[in-house]
PDB file of C-alpha atoms in Angstrom:
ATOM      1  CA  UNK N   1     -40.004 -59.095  52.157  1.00 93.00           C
ATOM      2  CA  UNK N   2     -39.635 -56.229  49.512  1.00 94.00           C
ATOM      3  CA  UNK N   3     -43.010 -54.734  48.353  1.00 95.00           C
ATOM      4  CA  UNK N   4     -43.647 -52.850  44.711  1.00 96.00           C
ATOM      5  CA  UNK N   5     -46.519 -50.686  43.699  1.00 97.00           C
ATOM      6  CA  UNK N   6     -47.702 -51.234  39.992  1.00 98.00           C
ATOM      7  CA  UNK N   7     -48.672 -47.971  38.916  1.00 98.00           C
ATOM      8  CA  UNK N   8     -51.319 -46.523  35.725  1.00 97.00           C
ATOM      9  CA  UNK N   9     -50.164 -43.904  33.391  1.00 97.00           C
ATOM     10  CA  UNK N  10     -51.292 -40.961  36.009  1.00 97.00           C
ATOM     11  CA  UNK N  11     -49.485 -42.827  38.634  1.00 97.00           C
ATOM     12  CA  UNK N  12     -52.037 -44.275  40.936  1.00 98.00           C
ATOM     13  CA  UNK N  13     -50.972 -47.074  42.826  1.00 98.00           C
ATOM     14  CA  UNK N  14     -52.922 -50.199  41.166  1.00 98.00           C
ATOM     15  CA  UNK N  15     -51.584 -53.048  43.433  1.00 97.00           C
ATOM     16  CA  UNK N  16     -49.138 -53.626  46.158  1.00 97.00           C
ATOM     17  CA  UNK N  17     -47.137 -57.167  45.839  1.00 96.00           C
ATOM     18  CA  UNK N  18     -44.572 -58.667  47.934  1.00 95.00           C
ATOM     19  CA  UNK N  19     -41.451 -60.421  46.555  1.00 95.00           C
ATOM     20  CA  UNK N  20     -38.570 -62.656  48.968  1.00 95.00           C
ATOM     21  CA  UNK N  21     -35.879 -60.112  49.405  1.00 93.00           C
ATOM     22  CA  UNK N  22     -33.346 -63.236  48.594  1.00 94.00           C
ATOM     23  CA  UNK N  23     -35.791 -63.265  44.557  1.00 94.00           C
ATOM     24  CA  UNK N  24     -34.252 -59.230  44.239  1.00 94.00           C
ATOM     25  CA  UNK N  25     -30.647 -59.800  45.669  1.00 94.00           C
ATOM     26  CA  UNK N  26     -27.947 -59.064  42.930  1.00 93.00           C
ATOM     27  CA  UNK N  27     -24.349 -61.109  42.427  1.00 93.00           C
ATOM     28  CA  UNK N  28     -23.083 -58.729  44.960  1.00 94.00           C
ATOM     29  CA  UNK N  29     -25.964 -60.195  47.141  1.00 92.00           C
ATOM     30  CA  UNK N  30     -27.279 -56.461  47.012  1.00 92.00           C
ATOM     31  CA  UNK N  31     -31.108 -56.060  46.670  1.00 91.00           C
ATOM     32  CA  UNK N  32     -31.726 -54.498  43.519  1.00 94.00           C
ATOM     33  CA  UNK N  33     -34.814 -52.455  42.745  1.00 94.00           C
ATOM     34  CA  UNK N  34     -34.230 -53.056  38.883  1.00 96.00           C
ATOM     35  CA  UNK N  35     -34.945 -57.437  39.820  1.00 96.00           C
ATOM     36  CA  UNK N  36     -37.294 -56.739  41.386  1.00 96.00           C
ATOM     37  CA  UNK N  37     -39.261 -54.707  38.605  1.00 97.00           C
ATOM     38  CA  UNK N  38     -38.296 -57.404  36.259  1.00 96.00           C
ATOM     39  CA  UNK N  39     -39.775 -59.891  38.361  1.00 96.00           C
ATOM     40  CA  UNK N  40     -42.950 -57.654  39.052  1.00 96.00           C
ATOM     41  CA  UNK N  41     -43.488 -57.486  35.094  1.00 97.00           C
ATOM     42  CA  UNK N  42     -43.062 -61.223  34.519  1.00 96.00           C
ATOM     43  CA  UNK N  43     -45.599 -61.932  36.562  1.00 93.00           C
ATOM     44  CA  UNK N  44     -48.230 -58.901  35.138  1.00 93.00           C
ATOM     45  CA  UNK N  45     -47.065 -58.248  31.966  1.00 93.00           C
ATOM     46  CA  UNK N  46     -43.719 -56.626  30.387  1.00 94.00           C
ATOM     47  CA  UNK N  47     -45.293 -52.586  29.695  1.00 94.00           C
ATOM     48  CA  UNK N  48     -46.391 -52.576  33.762  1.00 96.00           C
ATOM     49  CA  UNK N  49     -45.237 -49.489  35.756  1.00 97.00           C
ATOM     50  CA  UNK N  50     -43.324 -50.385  39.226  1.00 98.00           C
ATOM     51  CA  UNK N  51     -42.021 -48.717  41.872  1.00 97.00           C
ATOM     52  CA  UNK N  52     -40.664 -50.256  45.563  1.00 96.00           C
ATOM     53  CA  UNK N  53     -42.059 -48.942  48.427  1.00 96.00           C
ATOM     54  CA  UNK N  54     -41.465 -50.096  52.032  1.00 90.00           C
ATOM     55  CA  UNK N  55     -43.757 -50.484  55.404  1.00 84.00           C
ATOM     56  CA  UNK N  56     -40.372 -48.534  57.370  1.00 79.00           C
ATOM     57  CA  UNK N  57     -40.993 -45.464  55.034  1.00 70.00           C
ATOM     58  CA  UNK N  58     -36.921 -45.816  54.148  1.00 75.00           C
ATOM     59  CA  UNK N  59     -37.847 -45.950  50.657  1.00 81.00           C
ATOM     60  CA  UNK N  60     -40.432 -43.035  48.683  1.00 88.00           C
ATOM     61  CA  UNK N  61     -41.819 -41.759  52.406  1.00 82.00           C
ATOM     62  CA  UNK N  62     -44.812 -43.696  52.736  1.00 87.00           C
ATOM     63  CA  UNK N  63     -45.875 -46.940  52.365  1.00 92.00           C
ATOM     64  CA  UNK N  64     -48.064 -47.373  49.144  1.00 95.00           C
ATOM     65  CA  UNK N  65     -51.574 -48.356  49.098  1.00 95.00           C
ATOM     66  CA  UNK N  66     -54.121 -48.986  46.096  1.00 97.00           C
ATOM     67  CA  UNK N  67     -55.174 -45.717  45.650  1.00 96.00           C
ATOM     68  CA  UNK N  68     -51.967 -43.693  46.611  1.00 96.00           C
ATOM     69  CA  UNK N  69     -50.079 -41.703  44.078  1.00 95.00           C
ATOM     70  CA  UNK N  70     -46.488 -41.710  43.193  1.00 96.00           C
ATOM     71  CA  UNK N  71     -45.061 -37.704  42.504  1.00 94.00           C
ATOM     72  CA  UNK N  72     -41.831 -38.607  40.311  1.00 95.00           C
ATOM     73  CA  UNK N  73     -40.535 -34.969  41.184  1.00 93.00           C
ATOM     74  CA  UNK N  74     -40.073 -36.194  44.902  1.00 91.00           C
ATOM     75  CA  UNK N  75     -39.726 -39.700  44.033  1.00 93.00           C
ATOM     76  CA  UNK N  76     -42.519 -40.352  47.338  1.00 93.00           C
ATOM     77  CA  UNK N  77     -45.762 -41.731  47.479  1.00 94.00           C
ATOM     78  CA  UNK N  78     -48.684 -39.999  48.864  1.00 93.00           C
ATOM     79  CA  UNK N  79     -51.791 -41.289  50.465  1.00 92.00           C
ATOM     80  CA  UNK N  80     -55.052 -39.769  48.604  1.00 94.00           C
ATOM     81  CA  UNK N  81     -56.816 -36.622  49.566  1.00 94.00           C
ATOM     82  CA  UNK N  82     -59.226 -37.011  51.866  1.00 93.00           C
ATOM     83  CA  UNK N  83     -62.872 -36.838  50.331  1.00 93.00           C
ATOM     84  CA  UNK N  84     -64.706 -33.759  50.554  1.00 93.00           C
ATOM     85  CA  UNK N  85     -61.165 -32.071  51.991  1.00 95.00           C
ATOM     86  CA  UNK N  86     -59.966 -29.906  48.518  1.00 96.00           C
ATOM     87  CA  UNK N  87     -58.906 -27.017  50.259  1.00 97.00           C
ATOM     88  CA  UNK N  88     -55.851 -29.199  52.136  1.00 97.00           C
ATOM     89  CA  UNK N  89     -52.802 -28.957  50.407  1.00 95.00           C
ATOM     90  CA  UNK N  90     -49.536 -32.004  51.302  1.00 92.00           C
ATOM     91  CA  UNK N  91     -46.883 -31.311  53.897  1.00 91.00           C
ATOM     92  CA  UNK N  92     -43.959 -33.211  52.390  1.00 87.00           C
ATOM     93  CA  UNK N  93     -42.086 -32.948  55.910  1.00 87.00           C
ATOM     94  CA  UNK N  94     -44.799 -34.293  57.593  1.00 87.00           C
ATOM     95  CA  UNK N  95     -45.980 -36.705  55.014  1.00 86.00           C
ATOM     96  CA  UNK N  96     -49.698 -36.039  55.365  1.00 89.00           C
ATOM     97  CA  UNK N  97     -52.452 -33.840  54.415  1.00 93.00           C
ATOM     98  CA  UNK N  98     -53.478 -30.972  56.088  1.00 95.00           C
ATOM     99  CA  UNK N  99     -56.558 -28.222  56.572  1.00 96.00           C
ATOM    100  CA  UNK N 100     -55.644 -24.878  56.107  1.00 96.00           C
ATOM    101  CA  UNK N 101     -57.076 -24.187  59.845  1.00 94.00           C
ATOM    102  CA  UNK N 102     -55.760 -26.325  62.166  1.00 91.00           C
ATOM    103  CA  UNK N 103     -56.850 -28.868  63.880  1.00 90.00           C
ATOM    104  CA  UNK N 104     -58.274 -27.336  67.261  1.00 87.00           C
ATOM    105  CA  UNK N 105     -56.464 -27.318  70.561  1.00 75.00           C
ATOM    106  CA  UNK N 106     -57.046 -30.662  72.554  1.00 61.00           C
ATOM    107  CA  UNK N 107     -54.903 -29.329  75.650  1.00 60.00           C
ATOM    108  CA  UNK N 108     -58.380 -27.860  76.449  1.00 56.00           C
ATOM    109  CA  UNK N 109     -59.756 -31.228  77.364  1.00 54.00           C
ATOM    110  CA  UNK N 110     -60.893 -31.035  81.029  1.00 58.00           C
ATOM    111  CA  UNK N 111     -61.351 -33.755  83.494  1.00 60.00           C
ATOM    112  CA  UNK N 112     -65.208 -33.116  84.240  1.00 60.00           C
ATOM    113  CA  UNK N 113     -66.425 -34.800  80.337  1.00 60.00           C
ATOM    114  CA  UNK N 114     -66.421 -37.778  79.605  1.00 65.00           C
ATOM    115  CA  UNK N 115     -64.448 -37.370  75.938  1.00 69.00           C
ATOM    116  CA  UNK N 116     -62.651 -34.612  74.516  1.00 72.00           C
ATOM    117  CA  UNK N 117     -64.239 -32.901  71.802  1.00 78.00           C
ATOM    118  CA  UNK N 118     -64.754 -34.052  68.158  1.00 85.00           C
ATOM    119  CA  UNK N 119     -64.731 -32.073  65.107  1.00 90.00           C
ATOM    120  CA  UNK N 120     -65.137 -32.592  61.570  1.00 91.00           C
ATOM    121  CA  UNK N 121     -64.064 -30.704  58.358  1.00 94.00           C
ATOM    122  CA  UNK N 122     -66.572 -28.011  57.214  1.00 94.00           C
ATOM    123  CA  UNK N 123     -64.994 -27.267  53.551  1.00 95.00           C
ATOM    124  CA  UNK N 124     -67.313 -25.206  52.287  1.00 95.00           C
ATOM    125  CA  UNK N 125     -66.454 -22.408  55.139  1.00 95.00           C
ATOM    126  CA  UNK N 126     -62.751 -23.757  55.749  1.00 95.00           C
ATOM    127  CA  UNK N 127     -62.882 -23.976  59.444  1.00 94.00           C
ATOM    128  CA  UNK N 128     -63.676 -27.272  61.928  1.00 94.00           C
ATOM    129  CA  UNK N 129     -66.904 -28.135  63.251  1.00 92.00           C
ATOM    130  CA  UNK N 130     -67.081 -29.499  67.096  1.00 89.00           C
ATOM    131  CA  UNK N 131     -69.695 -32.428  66.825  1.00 84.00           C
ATOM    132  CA  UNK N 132     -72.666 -32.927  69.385  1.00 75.00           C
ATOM    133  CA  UNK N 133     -74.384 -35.654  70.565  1.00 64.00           C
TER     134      UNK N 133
END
């Protein structure tokens, strides 16, 4: 299966749809991107916005997702910022979002509890918050 992202004007992933790879093949037997954004607009309408994407990340980083935005400059997707989290900023090596603190050490878990710690994102002082019970 090949999968394409219609995209709005600010490039926000609208819809995800999958297509038979053998519907996007050219007369080389090639898959073409271009067939399958021709198919992708007959079905929606002929102005629509599409880019592939694939679940392998081999094409645009990650797989899209309604929601996810498309960066033309790095021709990737990116999941959405997490909520509440404007301080993180995108790592495009790692292909994820990330606090400006890190994420505390978990080689400090020790045998005598029963879970290792959990924390949560405290934006308003930038730093990571262990949870209690």
């Amino acid at each position: 299966m090949a999968y394409f992202a219609q995209l709005d004007d600010s490039n926000i992933v609208l819809q995800v749809i999958a297509i038979e790879n053998s519907d996007i093949l050219d007369e080389d037997g090639n898959e073409s991107e271009a067939l399958g954004v021709a198919l992708c607009r007959s079905f929606v309408g002929a102005s629509t916005n599409w880019k592939q994407t694939s679940y392998n990340h081999r094409r645009r980083g990650t797989y899209a997702g309604v929601g996810y935005s498309y960066d033309p400059a790095q021709d990737m997707f990116t999941q959405p910022k997490p909520d509440g989290c404007d301080s993180w900023t995108y790592n495009l090596v790692k292909r994820r979002w990330e606090a400006p603190v890190p994420y505390p050490n978990q080689n400090e878990y020790r045998d005598d509890i029963a879970a290792p710690p959990f924390y949560t994102w405290d934006e308003d002082n930038r730093r990571w918050n262990q949870e209690t019970e």
